[in-house]
Coordinates of C-alpha atoms and ligand atoms in Angstrom, one line a residue:
X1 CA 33.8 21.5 8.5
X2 CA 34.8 17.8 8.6
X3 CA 33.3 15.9 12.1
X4 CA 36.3 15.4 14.5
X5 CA 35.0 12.0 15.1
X6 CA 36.5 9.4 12.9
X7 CA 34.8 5.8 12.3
X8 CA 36.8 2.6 11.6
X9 CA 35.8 -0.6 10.7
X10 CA 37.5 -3.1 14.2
X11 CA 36.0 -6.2 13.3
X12 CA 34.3 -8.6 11.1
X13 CA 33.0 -12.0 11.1
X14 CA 31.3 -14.6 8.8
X15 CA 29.0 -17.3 9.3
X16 CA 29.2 -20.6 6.7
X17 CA 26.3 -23.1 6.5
X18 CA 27.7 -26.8 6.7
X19 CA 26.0 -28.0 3.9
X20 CA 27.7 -27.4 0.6
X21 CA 26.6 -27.9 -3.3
X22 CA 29.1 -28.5 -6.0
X23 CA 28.3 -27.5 -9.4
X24 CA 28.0 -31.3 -10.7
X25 CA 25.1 -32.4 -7.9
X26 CA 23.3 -28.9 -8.6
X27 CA 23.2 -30.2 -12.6
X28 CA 22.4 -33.9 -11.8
X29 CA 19.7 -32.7 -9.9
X30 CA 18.5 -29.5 -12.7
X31 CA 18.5 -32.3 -15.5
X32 CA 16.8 -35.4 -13.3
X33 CA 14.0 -32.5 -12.6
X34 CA 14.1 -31.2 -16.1
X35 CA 13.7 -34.6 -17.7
X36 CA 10.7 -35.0 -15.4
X37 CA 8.7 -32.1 -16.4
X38 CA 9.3 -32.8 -20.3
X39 CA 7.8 -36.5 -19.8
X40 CA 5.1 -35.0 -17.8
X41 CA 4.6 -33.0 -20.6
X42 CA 5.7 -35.3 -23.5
X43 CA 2.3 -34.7 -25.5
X44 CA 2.2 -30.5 -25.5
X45 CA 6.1 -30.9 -26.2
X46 CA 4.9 -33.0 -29.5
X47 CA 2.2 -31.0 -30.2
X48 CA 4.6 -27.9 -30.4
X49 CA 2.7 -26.2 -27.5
X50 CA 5.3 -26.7 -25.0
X51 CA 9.3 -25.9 -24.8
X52 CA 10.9 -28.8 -23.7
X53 CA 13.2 -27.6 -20.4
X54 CA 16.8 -27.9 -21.3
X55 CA 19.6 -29.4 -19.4
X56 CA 22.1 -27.8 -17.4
X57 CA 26.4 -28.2 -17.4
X58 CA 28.7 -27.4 -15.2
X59 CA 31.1 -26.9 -17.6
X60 CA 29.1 -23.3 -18.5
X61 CA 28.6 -22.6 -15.0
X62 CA 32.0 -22.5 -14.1
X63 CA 33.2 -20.4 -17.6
X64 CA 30.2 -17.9 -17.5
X65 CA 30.0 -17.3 -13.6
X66 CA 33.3 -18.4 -12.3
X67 CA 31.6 -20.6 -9.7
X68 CA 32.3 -24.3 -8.9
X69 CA 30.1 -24.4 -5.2
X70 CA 27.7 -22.9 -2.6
X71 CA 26.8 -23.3 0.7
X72 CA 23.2 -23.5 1.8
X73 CA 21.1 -24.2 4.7
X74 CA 19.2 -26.7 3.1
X75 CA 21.0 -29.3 0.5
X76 CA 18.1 -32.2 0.5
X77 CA 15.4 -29.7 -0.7
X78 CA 17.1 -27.6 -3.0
X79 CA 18.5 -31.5 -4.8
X80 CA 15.1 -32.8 -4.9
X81 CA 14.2 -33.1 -8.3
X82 CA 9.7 -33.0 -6.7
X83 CA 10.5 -29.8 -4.9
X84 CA 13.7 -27.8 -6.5
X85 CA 14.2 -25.4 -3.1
X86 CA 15.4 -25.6 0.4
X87 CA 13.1 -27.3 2.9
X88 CA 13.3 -24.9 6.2
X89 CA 11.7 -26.1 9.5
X90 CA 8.8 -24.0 10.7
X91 CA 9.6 -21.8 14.0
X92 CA 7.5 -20.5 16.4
X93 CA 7.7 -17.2 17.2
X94 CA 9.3 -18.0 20.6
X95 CA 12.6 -19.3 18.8
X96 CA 14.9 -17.6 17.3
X97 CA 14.2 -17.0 13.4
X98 CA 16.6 -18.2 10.6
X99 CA 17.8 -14.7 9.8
X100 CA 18.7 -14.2 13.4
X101 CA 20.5 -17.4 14.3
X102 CA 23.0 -16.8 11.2
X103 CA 23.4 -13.3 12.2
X104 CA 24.3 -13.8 15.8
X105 CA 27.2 -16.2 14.9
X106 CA 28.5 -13.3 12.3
X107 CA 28.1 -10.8 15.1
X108 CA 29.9 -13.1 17.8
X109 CA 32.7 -13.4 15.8
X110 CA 33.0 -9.8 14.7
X111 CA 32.8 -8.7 18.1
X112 CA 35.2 -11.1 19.5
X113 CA 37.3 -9.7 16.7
X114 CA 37.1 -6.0 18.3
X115 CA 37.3 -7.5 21.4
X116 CA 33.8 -5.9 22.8
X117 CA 31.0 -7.1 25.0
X118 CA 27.0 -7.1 23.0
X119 CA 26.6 -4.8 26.1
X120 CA 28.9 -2.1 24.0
X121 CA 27.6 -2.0 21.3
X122 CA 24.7 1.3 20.6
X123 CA 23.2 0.1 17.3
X124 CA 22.8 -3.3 14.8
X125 CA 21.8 -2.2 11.4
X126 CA 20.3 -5.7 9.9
X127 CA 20.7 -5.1 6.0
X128 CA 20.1 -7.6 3.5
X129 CA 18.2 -8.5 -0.2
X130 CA 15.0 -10.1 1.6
X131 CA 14.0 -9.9 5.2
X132 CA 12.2 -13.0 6.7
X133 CA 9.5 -11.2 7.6
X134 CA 8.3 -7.6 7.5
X135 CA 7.7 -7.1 11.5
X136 CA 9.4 -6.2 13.9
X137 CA 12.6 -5.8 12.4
X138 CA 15.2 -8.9 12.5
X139 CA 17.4 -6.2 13.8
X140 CA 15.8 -6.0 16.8
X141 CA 15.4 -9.8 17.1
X142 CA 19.0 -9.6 17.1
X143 CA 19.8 -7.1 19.3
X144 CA 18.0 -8.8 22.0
X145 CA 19.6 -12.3 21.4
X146 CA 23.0 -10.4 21.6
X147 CA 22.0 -8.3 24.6
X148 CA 23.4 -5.1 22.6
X149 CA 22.2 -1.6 23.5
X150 CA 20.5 1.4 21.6
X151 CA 18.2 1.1 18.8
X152 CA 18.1 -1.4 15.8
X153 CA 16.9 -1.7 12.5
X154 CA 16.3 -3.4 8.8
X155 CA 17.2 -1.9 5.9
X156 CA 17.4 -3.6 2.1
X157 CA 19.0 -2.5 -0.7
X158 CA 19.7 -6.2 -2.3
X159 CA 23.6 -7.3 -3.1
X160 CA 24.6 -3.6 -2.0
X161 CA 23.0 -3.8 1.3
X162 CA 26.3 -3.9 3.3
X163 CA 28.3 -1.3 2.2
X164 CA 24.8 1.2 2.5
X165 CA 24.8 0.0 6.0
X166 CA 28.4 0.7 6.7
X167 CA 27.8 4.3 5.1
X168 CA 24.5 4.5 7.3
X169 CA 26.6 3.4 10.3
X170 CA 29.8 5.7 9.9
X171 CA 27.9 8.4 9.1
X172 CA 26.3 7.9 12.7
X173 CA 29.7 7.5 14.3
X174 CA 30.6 10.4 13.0
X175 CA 27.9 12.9 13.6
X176 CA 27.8 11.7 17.4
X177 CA 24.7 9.9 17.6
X178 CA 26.3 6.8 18.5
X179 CA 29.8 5.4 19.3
X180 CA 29.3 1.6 17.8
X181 CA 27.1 -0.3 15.4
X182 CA 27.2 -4.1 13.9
X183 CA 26.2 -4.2 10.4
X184 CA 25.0 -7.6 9.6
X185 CA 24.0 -9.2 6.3
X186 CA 22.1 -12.2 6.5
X187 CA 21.4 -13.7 3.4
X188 CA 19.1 -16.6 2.7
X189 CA 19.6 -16.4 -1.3
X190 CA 18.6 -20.3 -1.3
X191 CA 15.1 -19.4 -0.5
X192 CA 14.5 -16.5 -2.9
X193 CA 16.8 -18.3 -6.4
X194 CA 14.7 -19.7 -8.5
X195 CA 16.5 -23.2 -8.6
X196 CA 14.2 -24.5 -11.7
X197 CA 15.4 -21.7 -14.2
X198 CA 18.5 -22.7 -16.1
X199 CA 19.7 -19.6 -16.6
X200 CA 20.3 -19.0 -13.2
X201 CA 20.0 -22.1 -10.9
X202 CA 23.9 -21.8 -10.2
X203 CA 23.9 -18.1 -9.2
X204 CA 23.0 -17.7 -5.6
X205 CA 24.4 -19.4 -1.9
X206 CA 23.7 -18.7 1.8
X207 CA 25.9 -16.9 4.0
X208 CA 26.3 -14.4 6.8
X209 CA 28.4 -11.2 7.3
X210 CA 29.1 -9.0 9.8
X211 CA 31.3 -5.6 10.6
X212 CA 31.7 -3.7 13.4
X213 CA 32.0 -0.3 13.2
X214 CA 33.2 2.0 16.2
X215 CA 34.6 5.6 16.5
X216 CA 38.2 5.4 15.4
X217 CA 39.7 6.2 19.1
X218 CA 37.7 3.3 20.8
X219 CA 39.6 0.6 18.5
X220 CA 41.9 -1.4 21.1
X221 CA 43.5 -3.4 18.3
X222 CA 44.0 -3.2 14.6
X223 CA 41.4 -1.2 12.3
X224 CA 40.5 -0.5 8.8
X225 CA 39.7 3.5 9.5
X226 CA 37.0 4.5 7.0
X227 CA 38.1 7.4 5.0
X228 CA 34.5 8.2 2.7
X229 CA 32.0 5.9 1.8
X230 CA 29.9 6.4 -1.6
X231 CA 26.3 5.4 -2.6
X232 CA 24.5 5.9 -5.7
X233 CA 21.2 4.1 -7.0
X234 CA 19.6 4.4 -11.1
X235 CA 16.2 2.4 -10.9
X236 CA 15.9 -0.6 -13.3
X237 CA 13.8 -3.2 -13.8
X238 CA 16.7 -5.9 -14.7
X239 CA 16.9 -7.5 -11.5
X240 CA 14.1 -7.7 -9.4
X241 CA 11.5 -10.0 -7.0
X242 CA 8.3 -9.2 -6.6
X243 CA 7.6 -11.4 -3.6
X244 CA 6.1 -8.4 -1.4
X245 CA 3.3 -7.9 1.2
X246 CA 0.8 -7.0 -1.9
X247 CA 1.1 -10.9 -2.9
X248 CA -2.4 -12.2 -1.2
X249 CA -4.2 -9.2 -3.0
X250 CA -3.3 -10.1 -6.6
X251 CA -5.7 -11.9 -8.7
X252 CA -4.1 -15.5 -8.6
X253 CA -3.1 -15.1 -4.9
X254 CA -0.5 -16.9 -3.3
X255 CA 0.3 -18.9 -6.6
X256 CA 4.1 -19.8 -7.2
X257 CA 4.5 -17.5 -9.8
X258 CA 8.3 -17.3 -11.4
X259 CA 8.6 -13.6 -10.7
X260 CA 8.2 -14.7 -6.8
X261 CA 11.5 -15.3 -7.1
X262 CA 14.8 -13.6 -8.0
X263 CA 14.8 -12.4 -12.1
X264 CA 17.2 -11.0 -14.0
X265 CA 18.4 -10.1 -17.4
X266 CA 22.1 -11.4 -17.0
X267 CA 23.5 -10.1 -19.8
X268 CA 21.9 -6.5 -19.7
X269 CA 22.8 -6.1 -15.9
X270 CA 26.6 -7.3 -17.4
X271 CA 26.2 -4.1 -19.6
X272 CA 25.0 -1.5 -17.7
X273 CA 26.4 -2.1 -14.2
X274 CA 29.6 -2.5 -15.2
X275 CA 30.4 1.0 -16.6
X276 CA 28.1 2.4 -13.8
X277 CA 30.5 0.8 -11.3
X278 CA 33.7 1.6 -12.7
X279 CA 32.7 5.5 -13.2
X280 CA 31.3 5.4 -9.9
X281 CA 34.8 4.0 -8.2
X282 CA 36.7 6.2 -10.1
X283 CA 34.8 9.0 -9.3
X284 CA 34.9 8.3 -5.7
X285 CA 39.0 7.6 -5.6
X286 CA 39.9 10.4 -7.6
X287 CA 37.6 12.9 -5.3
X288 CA 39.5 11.9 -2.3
X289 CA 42.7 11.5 -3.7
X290 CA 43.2 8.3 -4.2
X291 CA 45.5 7.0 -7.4
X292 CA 45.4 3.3 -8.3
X293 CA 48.8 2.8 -7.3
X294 CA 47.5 3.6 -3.6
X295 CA 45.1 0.8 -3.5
X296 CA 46.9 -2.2 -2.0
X297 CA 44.1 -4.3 -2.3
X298 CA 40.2 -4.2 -3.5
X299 CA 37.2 -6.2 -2.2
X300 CA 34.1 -6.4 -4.6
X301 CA 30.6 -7.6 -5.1
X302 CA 30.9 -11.4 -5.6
X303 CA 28.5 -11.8 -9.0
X304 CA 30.6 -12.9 -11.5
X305 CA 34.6 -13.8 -12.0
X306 CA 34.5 -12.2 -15.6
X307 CA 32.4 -8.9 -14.0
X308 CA 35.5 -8.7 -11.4
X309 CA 37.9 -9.1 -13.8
X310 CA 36.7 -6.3 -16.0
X311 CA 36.5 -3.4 -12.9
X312 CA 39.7 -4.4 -11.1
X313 CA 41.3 -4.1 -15.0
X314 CA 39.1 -0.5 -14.7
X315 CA 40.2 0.8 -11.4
X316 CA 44.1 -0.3 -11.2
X317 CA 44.3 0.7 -14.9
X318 CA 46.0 -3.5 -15.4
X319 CA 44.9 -6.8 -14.7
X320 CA 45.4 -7.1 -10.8
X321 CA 48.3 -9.5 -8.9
X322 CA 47.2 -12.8 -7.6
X323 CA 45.8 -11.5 -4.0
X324 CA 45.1 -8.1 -4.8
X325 CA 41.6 -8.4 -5.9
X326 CA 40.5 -11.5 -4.1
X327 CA 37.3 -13.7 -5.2
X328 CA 35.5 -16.1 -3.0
X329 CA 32.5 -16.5 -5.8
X330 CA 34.5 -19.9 -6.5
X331 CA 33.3 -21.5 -3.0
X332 CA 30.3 -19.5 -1.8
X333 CA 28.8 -18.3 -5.4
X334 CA 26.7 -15.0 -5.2
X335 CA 25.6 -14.4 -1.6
X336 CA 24.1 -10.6 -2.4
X337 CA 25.3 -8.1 -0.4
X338 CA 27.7 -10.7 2.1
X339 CA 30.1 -11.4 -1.1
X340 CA 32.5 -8.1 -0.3
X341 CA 32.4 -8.4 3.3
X342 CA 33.5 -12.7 3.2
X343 CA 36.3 -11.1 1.0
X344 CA 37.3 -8.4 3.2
X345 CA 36.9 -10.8 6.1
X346 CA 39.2 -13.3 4.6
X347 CA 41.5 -11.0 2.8
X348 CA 42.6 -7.8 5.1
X349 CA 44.4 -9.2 7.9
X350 CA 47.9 -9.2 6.1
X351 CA 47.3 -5.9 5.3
X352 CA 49.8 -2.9 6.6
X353 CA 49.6 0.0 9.2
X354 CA 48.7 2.8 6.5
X355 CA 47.8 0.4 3.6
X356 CA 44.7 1.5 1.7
X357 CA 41.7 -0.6 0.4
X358 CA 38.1 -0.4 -1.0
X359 CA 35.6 -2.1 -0.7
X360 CA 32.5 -2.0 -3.6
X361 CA 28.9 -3.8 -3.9
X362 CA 26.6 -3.4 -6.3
X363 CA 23.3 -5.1 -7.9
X364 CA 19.5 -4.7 -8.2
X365 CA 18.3 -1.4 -7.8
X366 CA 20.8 -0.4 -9.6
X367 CA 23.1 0.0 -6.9
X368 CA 26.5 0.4 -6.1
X369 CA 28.2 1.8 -2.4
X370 CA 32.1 1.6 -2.3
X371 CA 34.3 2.3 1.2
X372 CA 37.7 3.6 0.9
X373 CA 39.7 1.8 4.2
X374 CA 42.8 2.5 5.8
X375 CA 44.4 -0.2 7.7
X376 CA 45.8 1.0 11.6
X377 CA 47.9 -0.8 13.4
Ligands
COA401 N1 23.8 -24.5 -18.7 C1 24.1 -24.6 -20.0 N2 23.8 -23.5 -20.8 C2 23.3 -22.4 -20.3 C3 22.9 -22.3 -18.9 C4 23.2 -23.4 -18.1 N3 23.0 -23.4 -16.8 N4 22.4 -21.1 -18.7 C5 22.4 -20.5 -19.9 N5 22.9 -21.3 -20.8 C6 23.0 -21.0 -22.3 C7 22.0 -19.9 -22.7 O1 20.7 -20.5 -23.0 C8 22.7 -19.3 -23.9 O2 22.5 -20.2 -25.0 P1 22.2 -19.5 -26.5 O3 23.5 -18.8 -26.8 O4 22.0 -20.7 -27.3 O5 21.0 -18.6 -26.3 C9 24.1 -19.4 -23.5 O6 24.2 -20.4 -22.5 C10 24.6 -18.1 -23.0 O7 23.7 -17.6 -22.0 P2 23.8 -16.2 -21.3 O8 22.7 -16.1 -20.3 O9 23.9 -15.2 -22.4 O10 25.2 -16.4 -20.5 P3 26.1 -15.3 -19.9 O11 27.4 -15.4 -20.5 O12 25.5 -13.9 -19.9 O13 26.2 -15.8 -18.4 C11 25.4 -15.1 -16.2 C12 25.1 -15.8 -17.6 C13 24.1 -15.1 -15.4 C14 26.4 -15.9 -15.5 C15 25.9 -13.7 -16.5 O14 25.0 -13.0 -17.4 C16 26.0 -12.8 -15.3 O15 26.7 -13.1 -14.4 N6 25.3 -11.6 -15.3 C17 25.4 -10.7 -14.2 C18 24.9 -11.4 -13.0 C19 24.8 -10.4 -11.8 O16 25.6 -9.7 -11.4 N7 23.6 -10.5 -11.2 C20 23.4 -9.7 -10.1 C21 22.6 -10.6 -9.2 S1 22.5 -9.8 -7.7

């Protein structure tokens, strides 16, 4: 028997770094570094032992990813042609930690949103592509910054981190284990991208997200009621980071080893996810009854503008109306699993009492989590 208790999404809230990185200063800075490390290496480069590095353009950043910026928390390290990533001031354990701070501005402004008190709230599920440590959980660290009640916890399932969360959370709404839950994604992407690799130097940005999620009958002002929620993973290998605990142990230690940071095999993750995601949003619509022509508006994954194209093209069955499918990859590039929730954020107040939406993430795992929404008031 369906649970009598109903969970809706009442607010949301995003936190933007200040610092922003334009596709041309990203380049400038890829080709000064790359011209360095070929004259450092002029003589294996002769010799034919060495590839020389090639240079970058943000002419084929902004035709193969659709992106022209990104925010980050550190510009002057990342530009840096000697160092080539963000530069991050060291914090004692008494302050705050980076993950933390971003995620408490999200939060505020989510629950100003819903118009609660911290005090109100029973859970915060921290979930995100790379925590900033392993213990205790940044979700607790939150929780007592915010003053919130309950439990809290971390949980990481890379770019489709949030809408797992909202699933984890509205499933706990509605089984009666709590009333309220923030779901905040924190996502340092800066820190993990590997900013010396060509092929992806221009994917990733830093952001923060946030939704709150109550039992449909507490909302005091407009909500997005949350009708089903869908997850599915299919393990591969073609995106991946194997910066974990087991680092120290392995023969060459702590060495900055490219597989430290993010990998991927673009064009294969293009390939497979793709149809894996428009089956699985299909699926999920068409098991709850919901045509195309219902959907007034859909909020994906930020990854790629062609990769959007192709599954709003999938799911309406034509190539979506300016607003309809909205992309924010443009400004804030790839921010893992933040990208549908700044869309939903920025995109859903116009929406209309009974107007439906979803909102999909996918990435490394594979995974893929959509929410079908249903505006109130
Ligand atoms: N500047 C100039 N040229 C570049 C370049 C750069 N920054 N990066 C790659 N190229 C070159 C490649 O070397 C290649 O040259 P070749 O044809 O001579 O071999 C050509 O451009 C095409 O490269 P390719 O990697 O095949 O590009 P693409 O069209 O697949 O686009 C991505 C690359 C990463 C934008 C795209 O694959 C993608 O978005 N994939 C999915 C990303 C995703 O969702 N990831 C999930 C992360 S959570």
């Amino acid at each position: 028997m369906p649970s009598p208790m109903r969970a809706a999404i009442t607010g949301s809230g995003v936190f933007t770094p200040s610092q922003v990185i334009t596709n041309d200063e990203l380049v400038v800075a890829f080709n000064a570094y790359s011209d360095r490390q070929n004259a450092l290496h002029a003589d294996a480069i002769a010799a034919g032992t060495r590839t020389p590095l090639p240079q970058s353009s943000a002419e084929f950043i902004k035709s193969a990813s659709g992106i022209e910026q990104r925010y980050v928390l550190d510009k002057a390290g990342v530009l840096d042609p000697d160092r080539m990533y963000p530069k991050l001031a060291e914090r004692d354990d008494d302050t705050p930690s980076q993950m933390a701070e971003m995620a408490i501005a999200a939060c505020t402004e989510a629950l100003a949103q819903a118009g609660l008190q911290p005090g109100q709230i029973d859970a915060v599920i921290c979930a995100a592509s790379n925590h900033e440590r392993a213990y205790p959980a940044i979700a607790i660290e939150i929780q007592q910054l915010l003053g919130t009640g309950g439990f809290a916890f971390d949980m990481n399932v890379a770019c489709s981190s949030a809408t797992f969360g909202i699933q984890a959370a509205a499933d706990m709404i509605r089984s009666g284990s709590i009333r309220s839950a923030l779901v905040v994604n924190p996502e340092i992407c800066s820190a993990h991208l590997e900013w010396r690799d060509r092929d992806c130097h221009f994917i990733f940005g830093d952001v923060a997200t946030a939704t709150l999620i109550e039992r449909s009958e507490d909302a005091t002002g407009p909500y997005f009621e949350i009708k089903s929620t869908r997850c599915a993973t299919d393990f591969s290998n073609n995106i991946r980071n194997n910066n974990g605990f087991l680092r120290r142990s392995r023969p060459d230690g702590v060495a900055d080893r490219r597989d430290m940071q993010f990998m991927q095999n673009g064009r294969k993750v293009f390939k497979e996810v793709l149809p894996m995601v428009a089956d699985h949003i299909a699926s999920h619509m068409s098991d709850n009854g919901v045509e195309a022509s219902d959907l007034k508006r859909i909020w994906l994954h930020q990854a790629n503008k062609s990769m959007n194209d192709f599954i709003g093209r999938k799911v309406l069955g034509r190539t979506p109306e300016p607003g309809e499918q909205p992309n924010i990859l443009q400004d804030y590039a790839n921010t893992s699993s933040a990208g549908s929730i700044i869309a939903f954020s920025k995109y859903s107040n116009d929406l209309k009492d009974g107007d439906t939406g979803l909102i999909c993430s996918f990435g490394a795992g594979y995974s893929v989590g959509s929410v079908i929404v249903e505006k109130h008031g």
